[in-house]
Amino acid sequence: MAQKPSIPKGTRDFSPAEVSKRNYIISIMRSHFEKYGYQPIETPSFENSDTLMGKYGEEGDRLIFKILNSGDFLDKVTAEELQTINYKKLTGKISEKALRYDLTVPFARYVVQHQSEIEFPFKRYQIQPVWRADRPQKGRFREFYQCDADVVGSTSLWQEVELVQLYDSVFADLGLNGVTIKINNRKVLSGIAEVIGASDKLIDFTVALDKLDKIGEEGVKKEMLEKGISEAALIKVQPLFNFTGTIQEKLEKLSGLLATSEEGKKGIEELRFICDNVTKLGLQKAHLDLDVTLARGLNYYTGAIFEVTAPEGVAMGSIGGGGRYDDLTGIFGLKNMSGVGISFGLDRIYLVLEELDLFPKTVTTATKVLFLNFGESQEFEAMKAVTTLRNHNIKAEMYPDAVKIDKQFKHAERRGIPFVVKEIANGIFTLKDIIGGEQLQLDYSQLAQKLQ
């Protein structure tokens, strides 16, 4: 007996209706990306391992899908190495490529590799799948799409202001009201680590702090202690766990907390510039908030960091995020090339729109009219009409086989096709509205007008 087919955990098949809904989201994103001046690029689904490894922190490295070398992948491994099974040393010898973990590091590689062809500042958008060996759960998959917009070659904080506006305009167009765009600054986090005496534990500190909404205050403190951050430091950091008020009030509190840190004060001024100008320019639907616990545990962020959360009441993790990276291209040999970018989580946005019933009803309607097949007497006239309608951008088709009419009707109903042409006689089409039940007799021009 043949084995029942399956797909790997954390991956999905998409039905025609689901693909139509995903394309709807992508088309809105793409239109706003281009309206803001971003240009499209694409990069390979896999990169050389040394391009990716070491760019996402220790946790990120563990989630990178490695690709075994083709042929005899153990060819470079000695018998002694096989017996000792040193994972890190062994991986480098049996796997030289890996599936991309995100779009930002491949983008940095792209910029360095094509720098002589690029006009800076370079604004790019990219909509492609990425892969992470994560534990699958609601809203978290091992294969998923990222939709990124980045500007590289400019240190201007107006780019951050514009990216907040871009988030807002996309979500407003999707009808997703009440999203919160959280903002923080890695310089502020560095300043906090400095004033509590944990500068040498900055990465451990930020990675733990970023988990506050997942494991709670006690969980964060426990992880910090395990990473070697002292009890005295935790006492100093306590105010962060209950940091409330308006953006201005939070900035004032931070100014007091970071009075002795030059790095921290610089981060505060950057936040003030971004938040003040976003407030003056105004947002359509989104809400901007300063979240001092926001860390986004990626090593390459150096300035502003963003995270977008779904409207209140929707149980979903972040639906977007990003930040400023002052020297990401430096790891590939191109120094002092600052950039800033954001990412939209397509799959999570899809789930949020589905939960809130925000997809337009017309999104999944593929074919507008189905011509029933009554056999040779009408087949040619039906195909002639179908061809003409298609030339006028009306989605039309003819049922291919002259089977029972009841079967053809049910086919149209199951596919959600709203109209059928039941009969053609002397240039007159009998059109039936499957949903409303209305039946009309129309000439071709009237038919085309009705279906537009």
mmCIF file of N, CA, C and O in Angstrom, residues 53-146:
data_model
loop_
_atom_site.group_PDB
_atom_site.id
_atom_site.type_symbol
_atom_site.label_atom_id
_atom_site.label_comp_id
_atom_site.label_asym_id
_atom_site.label_seq_id
_atom_site.Cartn_x
_atom_site.Cartn_y
_atom_site.Cartn_z
ATOM 1 N N MET A 53 26.037 32.701 8.902
ATOM 2 C CA MET A 53 26.406 32.329 10.273
ATOM 3 C C MET A 53 27.072 33.486 11.004
ATOM 4 O O MET A 53 27.865 34.224 10.441
ATOM 5 N N GLY A 54 26.714 33.645 12.289
ATOM 6 C CA GLY A 54 27.300 34.676 13.120
ATOM 7 C C GLY A 54 26.654 36.040 12.988
ATOM 8 O O GLY A 54 27.109 37.006 13.610
ATOM 9 N N LYS A 55 25.578 36.140 12.208
ATOM 10 C CA LYS A 55 24.929 37.442 11.998
ATOM 11 C C LYS A 55 23.662 37.616 12.833
ATOM 12 O O LYS A 55 23.122 38.719 12.916
ATOM 13 N N TYR A 56 23.180 36.539 13.456
ATOM 14 C CA TYR A 56 21.883 36.594 14.141
ATOM 15 C C TYR A 56 21.975 36.258 15.631
ATOM 16 O O TYR A 56 20.956 36.051 16.283
ATOM 17 N N GLY A 57 23.178 36.176 16.144
ATOM 18 C CA GLY A 57 23.343 35.766 17.530
ATOM 19 C C GLY A 57 23.332 34.252 17.649
ATOM 20 O O GLY A 57 23.031 33.516 16.703
ATOM 21 N N GLU A 58 23.644 33.771 18.827
ATOM 22 C CA GLU A 58 23.760 32.323 19.059
ATOM 23 C C GLU A 58 22.437 31.609 18.799
ATOM 24 O O GLU A 58 22.401 30.542 18.189
ATOM 25 N N GLU A 59 21.331 32.201 19.255
ATOM 26 C CA GLU A 59 20.025 31.562 19.059
ATOM 27 C C GLU A 59 19.662 31.513 17.585
ATOM 28 O O GLU A 59 19.142 30.516 17.084
ATOM 29 N N GLY A 60 19.921 32.610 16.871
ATOM 30 C CA GLY A 60 19.619 32.647 15.447
ATOM 31 C C GLY A 60 20.407 31.629 14.664
ATOM 32 O O GLY A 60 19.874 30.968 13.768
ATOM 33 N N ASP A 61 21.690 31.471 15.000
ATOM 34 C CA ASP A 61 22.530 30.497 14.298
ATOM 35 C C ASP A 61 21.966 29.080 14.400
ATOM 36 O O ASP A 61 22.052 28.289 13.452
ATOM 37 N N ARG A 62 21.386 28.764 15.549
ATOM 38 C CA ARG A 62 20.831 27.412 15.734
ATOM 39 C C ARG A 62 19.595 27.171 14.865
ATOM 40 O O ARG A 62 19.233 26.020 14.608
ATOM 41 N N LEU A 63 18.958 28.266 14.442
ATOM 42 C CA LEU A 63 17.714 28.137 13.676
ATOM 43 C C LEU A 63 17.932 28.175 12.166
ATOM 44 O O LEU A 63 16.978 28.130 11.399
ATOM 45 N N ILE A 64 19.188 28.258 11.733
ATOM 46 C CA ILE A 64 19.485 28.286 10.302
ATOM 47 C C ILE A 64 19.458 26.866 9.745
ATOM 48 O O ILE A 64 20.114 25.962 10.269
ATOM 49 N N PHE A 65 18.707 26.660 8.674
ATOM 50 C CA PHE A 65 18.660 25.363 8.003
ATOM 51 C C PHE A 65 19.928 25.180 7.168
ATOM 52 O O PHE A 65 20.169 25.951 6.235
ATOM 53 N N LYS A 66 20.724 24.173 7.511
ATOM 54 C CA LYS A 66 21.940 23.899 6.744
ATOM 55 C C LYS A 66 21.624 22.929 5.604
ATOM 56 O O LYS A 66 20.776 22.047 5.738
ATOM 57 N N ILE A 67 22.337 23.092 4.495
ATOM 58 C CA ILE A 67 22.167 22.209 3.337
ATOM 59 C C ILE A 67 23.397 21.314 3.228
ATOM 60 O O ILE A 67 24.531 21.803 3.174
ATOM 61 N N LEU A 68 23.182 20.008 3.221
ATOM 62 C CA LEU A 68 24.312 19.082 3.086
ATOM 63 C C LEU A 68 24.994 19.262 1.739
ATOM 64 O O LEU A 68 24.336 19.506 0.724
ATOM 65 N N ASN A 69 26.312 19.171 1.739
ATOM 66 C CA ASN A 69 27.045 19.229 0.476
ATOM 67 C C ASN A 69 26.558 18.131 -0.456
ATOM 68 O O ASN A 69 26.211 17.023 -0.016
ATOM 69 N N SER A 70 26.535 18.416 -1.735
ATOM 70 C CA SER A 70 26.086 17.407 -2.691
ATOM 71 C C SER A 70 27.113 16.281 -2.801
ATOM 72 O O SER A 70 28.285 16.460 -2.452
ATOM 73 N N GLY A 71 26.674 15.142 -3.295
ATOM 74 C CA GLY A 71 27.568 13.987 -3.411
ATOM 75 C C GLY A 71 27.907 13.407 -2.053
ATOM 76 O O GLY A 71 27.064 13.338 -1.160
ATOM 77 N N ASP A 72 29.154 13.003 -1.876
ATOM 78 C CA ASP A 72 29.597 12.426 -0.610
ATOM 79 C C ASP A 72 29.897 13.557 0.377
ATOM 80 O O ASP A 72 31.008 14.077 0.436
ATOM 81 N N PHE A 73 28.885 13.934 1.161
ATOM 82 C CA PHE A 73 29.046 15.094 2.049
ATOM 83 C C PHE A 73 29.999 14.816 3.213
ATOM 84 O O PHE A 73 30.405 15.726 3.924
ATOM 85 N N LEU A 74 30.374 13.530 3.421
ATOM 86 C CA LEU A 74 31.333 13.187 4.473
ATOM 87 C C LEU A 74 32.770 13.105 3.947
ATOM 88 O O LEU A 74 33.684 12.718 4.676
ATOM 89 N N ASP A 75 32.946 13.489 2.691
ATOM 90 C CA ASP A 75 34.230 13.329 2.027
ATOM 91 C C ASP A 75 35.380 14.023 2.773
ATOM 92 O O ASP A 75 36.496 13.517 2.814
ATOM 93 N N LYS A 76 35.104 15.193 3.371
ATOM 94 C CA LYS A 76 36.161 15.973 4.029
ATOM 95 C C LYS A 76 36.298 15.662 5.519
ATOM 96 O O LYS A 76 37.079 16.302 6.223
ATOM 97 N N VAL A 77 35.521 14.685 6.002
ATOM 98 C CA VAL A 77 35.511 14.377 7.431
ATOM 99 C C VAL A 77 36.368 13.144 7.700
ATOM 100 O O VAL A 77 36.218 12.109 7.042
ATOM 101 N N THR A 78 37.274 13.245 8.674
ATOM 102 C CA THR A 78 38.127 12.106 9.027
ATOM 103 C C THR A 78 37.386 11.169 9.970
ATOM 104 O O THR A 78 36.392 11.546 10.606
ATOM 105 N N ALA A 79 37.876 9.942 10.079
ATOM 106 C CA ALA A 79 37.265 8.956 10.976
ATOM 107 C C ALA A 79 37.321 9.440 12.423
ATOM 108 O O ALA A 79 36.382 9.239 13.205
ATOM 109 N N GLU A 80 38.406 10.103 12.777
ATOM 110 C CA GLU A 80 38.552 10.625 14.144
ATOM 111 C C GLU A 80 37.493 11.690 14.444
ATOM 112 O O GLU A 80 36.899 11.703 15.518
ATOM 113 N N GLU A 81 37.251 12.571 13.466
ATOM 114 C CA GLU A 81 36.244 13.626 13.648
ATOM 115 C C GLU A 81 34.841 13.033 13.771
ATOM 116 O O GLU A 81 34.004 13.536 14.524
ATOM 117 N N LEU A 82 34.582 11.962 13.046
ATOM 118 C CA LEU A 82 33.280 11.301 13.149
ATOM 119 C C LEU A 82 33.069 10.711 14.541
ATOM 120 O O LEU A 82 31.950 10.714 15.073
ATOM 121 N N GLN A 83 34.125 10.206 15.123
ATOM 122 C CA GLN A 83 34.016 9.588 16.452
ATOM 123 C C GLN A 83 33.824 10.636 17.546
ATOM 124 O O GLN A 83 33.053 10.433 18.479
ATOM 125 N N THR A 84 34.512 11.777 17.422
ATOM 126 C CA THR A 84 34.383 12.813 18.464
ATOM 127 C C THR A 84 33.073 13.579 18.346
ATOM 128 O O THR A 84 32.543 14.093 19.329
ATOM 129 N N ILE A 85 32.519 13.650 17.138
ATOM 130 C CA ILE A 85 31.236 14.334 16.862
ATOM 131 C C ILE A 85 31.199 15.730 17.492
ATOM 132 O O ILE A 85 30.383 16.016 18.350
ATOM 133 N N ASN A 86 32.120 16.576 17.056
ATOM 134 C CA ASN A 86 32.079 17.993 17.437
ATOM 135 C C ASN A 86 31.163 18.699 16.430
ATOM 136 O O ASN A 86 31.527 18.915 15.282
ATOM 137 N N TYR A 87 29.961 19.047 16.890
ATOM 138 C CA TYR A 87 28.919 19.567 15.994
ATOM 139 C C TYR A 87 29.399 20.754 15.164
ATOM 140 O O TYR A 87 29.250 20.774 13.943
ATOM 141 N N LYS A 88 30.010 21.737 15.826
ATOM 142 C CA LYS A 88 30.382 22.960 15.120
ATOM 143 C C LYS A 88 31.451 22.701 14.055
ATOM 144 O O LYS A 88 31.388 23.205 12.940
ATOM 145 N N LYS A 89 32.465 21.894 14.411
ATOM 146 C CA LYS A 89 33.523 21.605 13.445
ATOM 147 C C LYS A 89 33.002 20.737 12.303
ATOM 148 O O LYS A 89 33.347 20.930 11.145
ATOM 149 N N LEU A 90 32.139 19.791 12.651
ATOM 150 C CA LEU A 90 31.604 18.860 11.656
ATOM 151 C C LEU A 90 30.701 19.580 10.657
ATOM 152 O O LEU A 90 30.750 19.326 9.450
ATOM 153 N N THR A 91 29.872 20.501 11.160
ATOM 154 C CA THR A 91 28.923 21.212 10.295
ATOM 155 C C THR A 91 29.653 21.937 9.169
ATOM 156 O O THR A 91 29.220 21.912 8.010
ATOM 157 N N GLY A 92 30.765 22.592 9.491
ATOM 158 C CA GLY A 92 31.508 23.339 8.484
ATOM 159 C C GLY A 92 32.077 22.467 7.376
ATOM 160 O O GLY A 92 32.332 22.956 6.277
ATOM 161 N N LYS A 93 32.272 21.185 7.663
ATOM 162 C CA LYS A 93 32.860 20.283 6.662
ATOM 163 C C LYS A 93 31.813 19.562 5.814
ATOM 164 O O LYS A 93 32.109 19.141 4.701
ATOM 165 N N ILE A 94 30.598 19.406 6.338
ATOM 166 C CA ILE A 94 29.578 18.668 5.578
ATOM 167 C C ILE A 94 28.520 19.593 4.970
ATOM 168 O O ILE A 94 27.699 19.163 4.168
ATOM 169 N N SER A 95 28.557 20.871 5.363
ATOM 170 C CA SER A 95 27.557 21.823 4.853
ATOM 171 C C SER A 95 28.208 23.176 4.603
ATOM 172 O O SER A 95 28.670 23.829 5.535
ATOM 173 N N GLU A 96 28.209 23.595 3.340
ATOM 174 C CA GLU A 96 28.811 24.885 2.975
ATOM 175 C C GLU A 96 27.767 25.910 2.554
ATOM 176 O O GLU A 96 28.093 27.055 2.265
ATOM 177 N N LYS A 97 26.489 25.512 2.530
ATOM 178 C CA LYS A 97 25.409 26.417 2.135
ATOM 179 C C LYS A 97 24.249 26.279 3.118
ATOM 180 O O LYS A 97 24.134 25.279 3.817
ATOM 181 N N ALA A 98 23.394 27.299 3.159
ATOM 182 C CA ALA A 98 22.255 27.279 4.076
ATOM 183 C C ALA A 98 21.107 28.103 3.494
ATOM 184 O O ALA A 98 21.327 29.055 2.727
ATOM 185 N N LEU A 99 19.881 27.707 3.851
ATOM 186 C CA LEU A 99 18.718 28.491 3.435
ATOM 187 C C LEU A 99 18.731 29.833 4.153
ATOM 188 O O LEU A 99 19.106 29.911 5.331
ATOM 189 N N ARG A 100 18.318 30.871 3.460
ATOM 190 C CA ARG A 100 18.377 32.201 4.083
ATOM 191 C C ARG A 100 17.424 32.286 5.273
ATOM 192 O O ARG A 100 16.292 31.777 5.236
ATOM 193 N N TYR A 101 17.890 32.949 6.323
ATOM 194 C CA TYR A 101 17.173 33.096 7.591
ATOM 195 C C TYR A 101 16.283 34.338 7.562
ATOM 196 O O TYR A 101 15.241 34.398 8.196
ATOM 197 N N ASP A 102 16.745 35.359 6.844
ATOM 198 C CA ASP A 102 15.957 36.573 6.668
ATOM 199 C C ASP A 102 16.364 37.183 5.335
ATOM 200 O O ASP A 102 17.110 36.571 4.560
ATOM 201 N N LEU A 103 15.874 38.375 5.028
ATOM 202 C CA LEU A 103 16.228 39.040 3.777
ATOM 203 C C LEU A 103 17.264 40.142 3.971
ATOM 204 O O LEU A 103 17.809 40.651 2.996
ATOM 205 N N THR A 104 17.537 40.525 5.226
ATOM 206 C CA THR A 104 18.410 41.666 5.484
ATOM 207 C C THR A 104 19.878 41.348 5.240
ATOM 208 O O THR A 104 20.588 42.106 4.572
ATOM 209 N N VAL A 105 20.360 40.230 5.778
ATOM 210 C CA VAL A 105 21.768 39.868 5.571
ATOM 211 C C VAL A 105 22.039 39.583 4.087
ATOM 212 O O VAL A 105 23.042 40.072 3.541
ATOM 213 N N PRO A 106 21.180 38.828 3.384
ATOM 214 C CA PRO A 106 21.401 38.684 1.938
ATOM 215 C C PRO A 106 21.377 40.025 1.205
ATOM 216 O O PRO A 106 22.113 40.212 0.233
ATOM 217 N N PHE A 107 20.552 40.959 1.690
ATOM 218 C CA PHE A 107 20.527 42.298 1.079
ATOM 219 C C PHE A 107 21.869 43.001 1.274
ATOM 220 O O PHE A 107 22.393 43.635 0.353
ATOM 221 N N ALA A 108 22.450 42.882 2.470
ATOM 222 C CA ALA A 108 23.763 43.486 2.732
ATOM 223 C C ALA A 108 24.809 42.883 1.806
ATOM 224 O O ALA A 108 25.652 43.598 1.242
ATOM 225 N N ARG A 109 24.753 41.566 1.643
ATOM 226 C CA ARG A 109 25.674 40.896 0.719
ATOM 227 C C ARG A 109 25.469 41.411 -0.712
ATOM 228 O O ARG A 109 26.431 41.683 -1.448
ATOM 229 N N TYR A 110 24.214 41.577 -1.103
ATOM 230 C CA TYR A 110 23.873 42.081 -2.444
ATOM 231 C C TYR A 110 24.455 43.482 -2.662
ATOM 232 O O TYR A 110 25.039 43.763 -3.705
ATOM 233 N N VAL A 111 24.310 44.349 -1.657
ATOM 234 C CA VAL A 111 24.804 45.731 -1.769
ATOM 235 C C VAL A 111 26.312 45.750 -1.971
ATOM 236 O O VAL A 111 26.834 46.474 -2.830
ATOM 237 N N VAL A 112 27.033 44.948 -1.194
ATOM 238 C CA VAL A 112 28.495 44.908 -1.312
ATOM 239 C C VAL A 112 28.907 44.349 -2.675
ATOM 240 O O VAL A 112 29.795 44.885 -3.337
ATOM 241 N N GLN A 113 28.245 43.295 -3.085
ATOM 242 C CA GLN A 113 28.615 42.633 -4.330
ATOM 243 C C GLN A 113 28.305 43.501 -5.554
ATOM 244 O O GLN A 113 28.987 43.418 -6.577
ATOM 245 N N HIS A 114 27.262 44.335 -5.465
ATOM 246 C CA HIS A 114 26.822 45.128 -6.620
ATOM 247 C C HIS A 114 26.994 46.630 -6.394
ATOM 248 O O HIS A 114 26.334 47.437 -7.046
ATOM 249 N N GLN A 115 27.895 47.011 -5.482
ATOM 250 C CA GLN A 115 28.009 48.422 -5.092
ATOM 251 C C GLN A 115 28.330 49.343 -6.256
ATOM 252 O O GLN A 115 27.892 50.498 -6.283
ATOM 253 N N SER A 116 29.056 48.860 -7.261
ATOM 254 C CA SER A 116 29.417 49.718 -8.397
ATOM 255 C C SER A 116 28.220 49.980 -9.312
ATOM 256 O O SER A 116 28.244 50.921 -10.117
ATOM 257 N N GLU A 117 27.165 49.177 -9.180
ATOM 258 C CA GLU A 117 25.977 49.326 -10.037
ATOM 259 C C GLU A 117 24.859 50.088 -9.347
ATOM 260 O O GLU A 117 23.865 50.460 -9.984
ATOM 261 N N ILE A 118 24.995 50.322 -8.032
ATOM 262 C CA ILE A 118 23.896 50.875 -7.240
ATOM 263 C C ILE A 118 24.045 52.382 -7.074
ATOM 264 O O ILE A 118 25.146 52.886 -6.852
ATOM 265 N N GLU A 119 22.931 53.095 -7.171
ATOM 266 C CA GLU A 119 22.885 54.528 -6.885
ATOM 267 C C GLU A 119 22.445 54.704 -5.432
ATOM 268 O O GLU A 119 21.350 54.270 -5.046
ATOM 269 N N PHE A 120 23.316 55.286 -4.616
ATOM 270 C CA PHE A 120 23.032 55.475 -3.198
ATOM 271 C C PHE A 120 22.500 56.879 -2.932
ATOM 272 O O PHE A 120 22.909 57.824 -3.597
ATOM 273 N N PRO A 121 21.624 57.059 -1.939
ATOM 274 C CA PRO A 121 20.995 56.036 -1.106
ATOM 275 C C PRO A 121 20.132 55.087 -1.962
ATOM 276 O O PRO A 121 19.498 55.532 -2.904
ATOM 277 N N PHE A 122 20.168 53.828 -1.607
ATOM 278 C CA PHE A 122 19.466 52.787 -2.353
ATOM 279 C C PHE A 122 18.277 52.303 -1.536
ATOM 280 O O PHE A 122 18.422 51.813 -0.425
ATOM 281 N N LYS A 123 17.076 52.453 -2.109
ATOM 282 C CA LYS A 123 15.847 52.015 -1.443
ATOM 283 C C LYS A 123 15.345 50.762 -2.150
ATOM 284 O O LYS A 123 15.011 50.817 -3.332
ATOM 285 N N ARG A 124 15.332 49.663 -1.439
ATOM 286 C CA ARG A 124 14.908 48.405 -2.063
ATOM 287 C C ARG A 124 13.788 47.757 -1.275
ATOM 288 O O ARG A 124 13.686 47.883 -0.071
ATOM 289 N N TYR A 125 12.920 47.033 -2.010
ATOM 290 C CA TYR A 125 11.986 46.138 -1.323
ATOM 291 C C TYR A 125 12.153 44.739 -1.877
ATOM 292 O O TYR A 125 12.603 44.549 -3.011
ATOM 293 N N GLN A 126 11.803 43.770 -1.072
ATOM 294 C CA GLN A 126 12.021 42.362 -1.418
ATOM 295 C C GLN A 126 10.910 41.531 -0.784
ATOM 296 O O GLN A 126 10.627 41.669 0.413
ATOM 297 N N ILE A 127 10.264 40.698 -1.589
ATOM 298 C CA ILE A 127 9.171 39.842 -1.100
ATOM 299 C C ILE A 127 9.506 38.410 -1.493
ATOM 300 O O ILE A 127 9.326 38.008 -2.644
ATOM 301 N N GLN A 128 10.047 37.645 -0.544
ATOM 302 C CA GLN A 128 10.488 36.276 -0.818
ATOM 303 C C GLN A 128 10.391 35.424 0.444
ATOM 304 O O GLN A 128 10.352 35.964 1.564
ATOM 305 N N PRO A 129 10.383 34.091 0.289
ATOM 306 C CA PRO A 129 10.323 33.223 1.472
ATOM 307 C C PRO A 129 11.656 33.119 2.196
ATOM 308 O O PRO A 129 12.725 33.285 1.582
ATOM 309 N N VAL A 130 11.583 32.864 3.510
ATOM 310 C CA VAL A 130 12.759 32.592 4.339
ATOM 311 C C VAL A 130 12.465 31.334 5.154
ATOM 312 O O VAL A 130 11.323 30.892 5.249
ATOM 313 N N TRP A 131 13.525 30.773 5.761
ATOM 314 C CA TRP A 131 13.369 29.505 6.469
ATOM 315 C C TRP A 131 14.049 29.555 7.828
ATOM 316 O O TRP A 131 15.174 30.054 7.950
ATOM 317 N N ARG A 132 13.357 29.047 8.857
ATOM 318 C CA ARG A 132 13.929 28.994 10.203
ATOM 319 C C ARG A 132 13.546 27.670 10.858
ATOM 320 O O ARG A 132 12.375 27.275 10.842
ATOM 321 N N ALA A 133 14.524 27.012 11.467
ATOM 322 C CA ALA A 133 14.286 25.714 12.111
ATOM 323 C C ALA A 133 13.689 25.928 13.500
ATOM 324 O O ALA A 133 14.209 25.474 14.510
ATOM 325 N N ASP A 134 12.563 26.622 13.526
ATOM 326 C CA ASP A 134 11.892 26.996 14.771
ATOM 327 C C ASP A 134 10.855 25.938 15.144
ATOM 328 O O ASP A 134 10.497 25.086 14.329
ATOM 329 N N ARG A 135 10.353 26.013 16.379
ATOM 330 C CA ARG A 135 9.278 25.105 16.790
ATOM 331 C C ARG A 135 7.963 25.649 16.254
ATOM 332 O O ARG A 135 7.542 26.736 16.624
ATOM 333 N N PRO A 136 7.276 24.904 15.372
ATOM 334 C CA PRO A 136 6.046 25.419 14.777
ATOM 335 C C PRO A 136 4.952 25.637 15.829
ATOM 336 O O PRO A 136 4.785 24.850 16.753
ATOM 337 N N GLN A 137 4.215 26.737 15.679
ATOM 338 C CA GLN A 137 3.053 27.034 16.517
ATOM 339 C C GLN A 137 2.213 28.053 15.775
ATOM 340 O O GLN A 137 2.550 28.456 14.662
ATOM 341 N N LYS A 138 1.098 28.480 16.358
ATOM 342 C CA LYS A 138 0.217 29.424 15.665
ATOM 343 C C LYS A 138 0.987 30.688 15.290
ATOM 344 O O LYS A 138 1.586 31.333 16.131
ATOM 345 N N GLY A 139 0.960 31.014 13.999
ATOM 346 C CA GLY A 139 1.622 32.216 13.534
ATOM 347 C C GLY A 139 3.125 32.090 13.385
ATOM 348 O O GLY A 139 3.800 33.047 13.028
ATOM 349 N N ARG A 140 3.678 30.905 13.670
ATOM 350 C CA ARG A 140 5.129 30.703 13.538
ATOM 351 C C ARG A 140 5.374 29.465 12.691
ATOM 352 O O ARG A 140 4.972 28.366 13.054
ATOM 353 N N PHE A 141 6.023 29.676 11.545
ATOM 354 C CA PHE A 141 6.246 28.584 10.598
ATOM 355 C C PHE A 141 7.734 28.449 10.303
ATOM 356 O O PHE A 141 8.517 29.355 10.578
ATOM 357 N N ARG A 142 8.098 27.320 9.725
ATOM 358 C CA ARG A 142 9.497 27.106 9.360
ATOM 359 C C ARG A 142 9.804 27.661 7.978
ATOM 360 O O ARG A 142 10.958 27.924 7.664
ATOM 361 N N GLU A 143 8.774 27.795 7.172
ATOM 362 C CA GLU A 143 8.900 28.454 5.871
ATOM 363 C C GLU A 143 7.849 29.546 5.819
ATOM 364 O O GLU A 143 6.666 29.278 6.010
ATOM 365 N N PHE A 144 8.279 30.772 5.584
ATOM 366 C CA PHE A 144 7.323 31.876 5.545
ATOM 367 C C PHE A 144 7.899 33.018 4.728
ATOM 368 O O PHE A 144 9.100 33.084 4.471
ATOM 369 N N TYR A 145 7.020 33.899 4.305
ATOM 370 C CA TYR A 145 7.437 35.039 3.491
ATOM 371 C C TYR A 145 7.785 36.232 4.366
ATOM 372 O O TYR A 145 7.130 36.484 5.377
ATOM 373 N N GLN A 146 8.827 36.959 3.966
ATOM 374 C CA GLN A 146 9.085 38.282 4.518
ATOM 375 C C GLN A 146 8.928 39.308 3.408
ATOM 376 O O GLN A 146 9.205 39.026 2.239
#
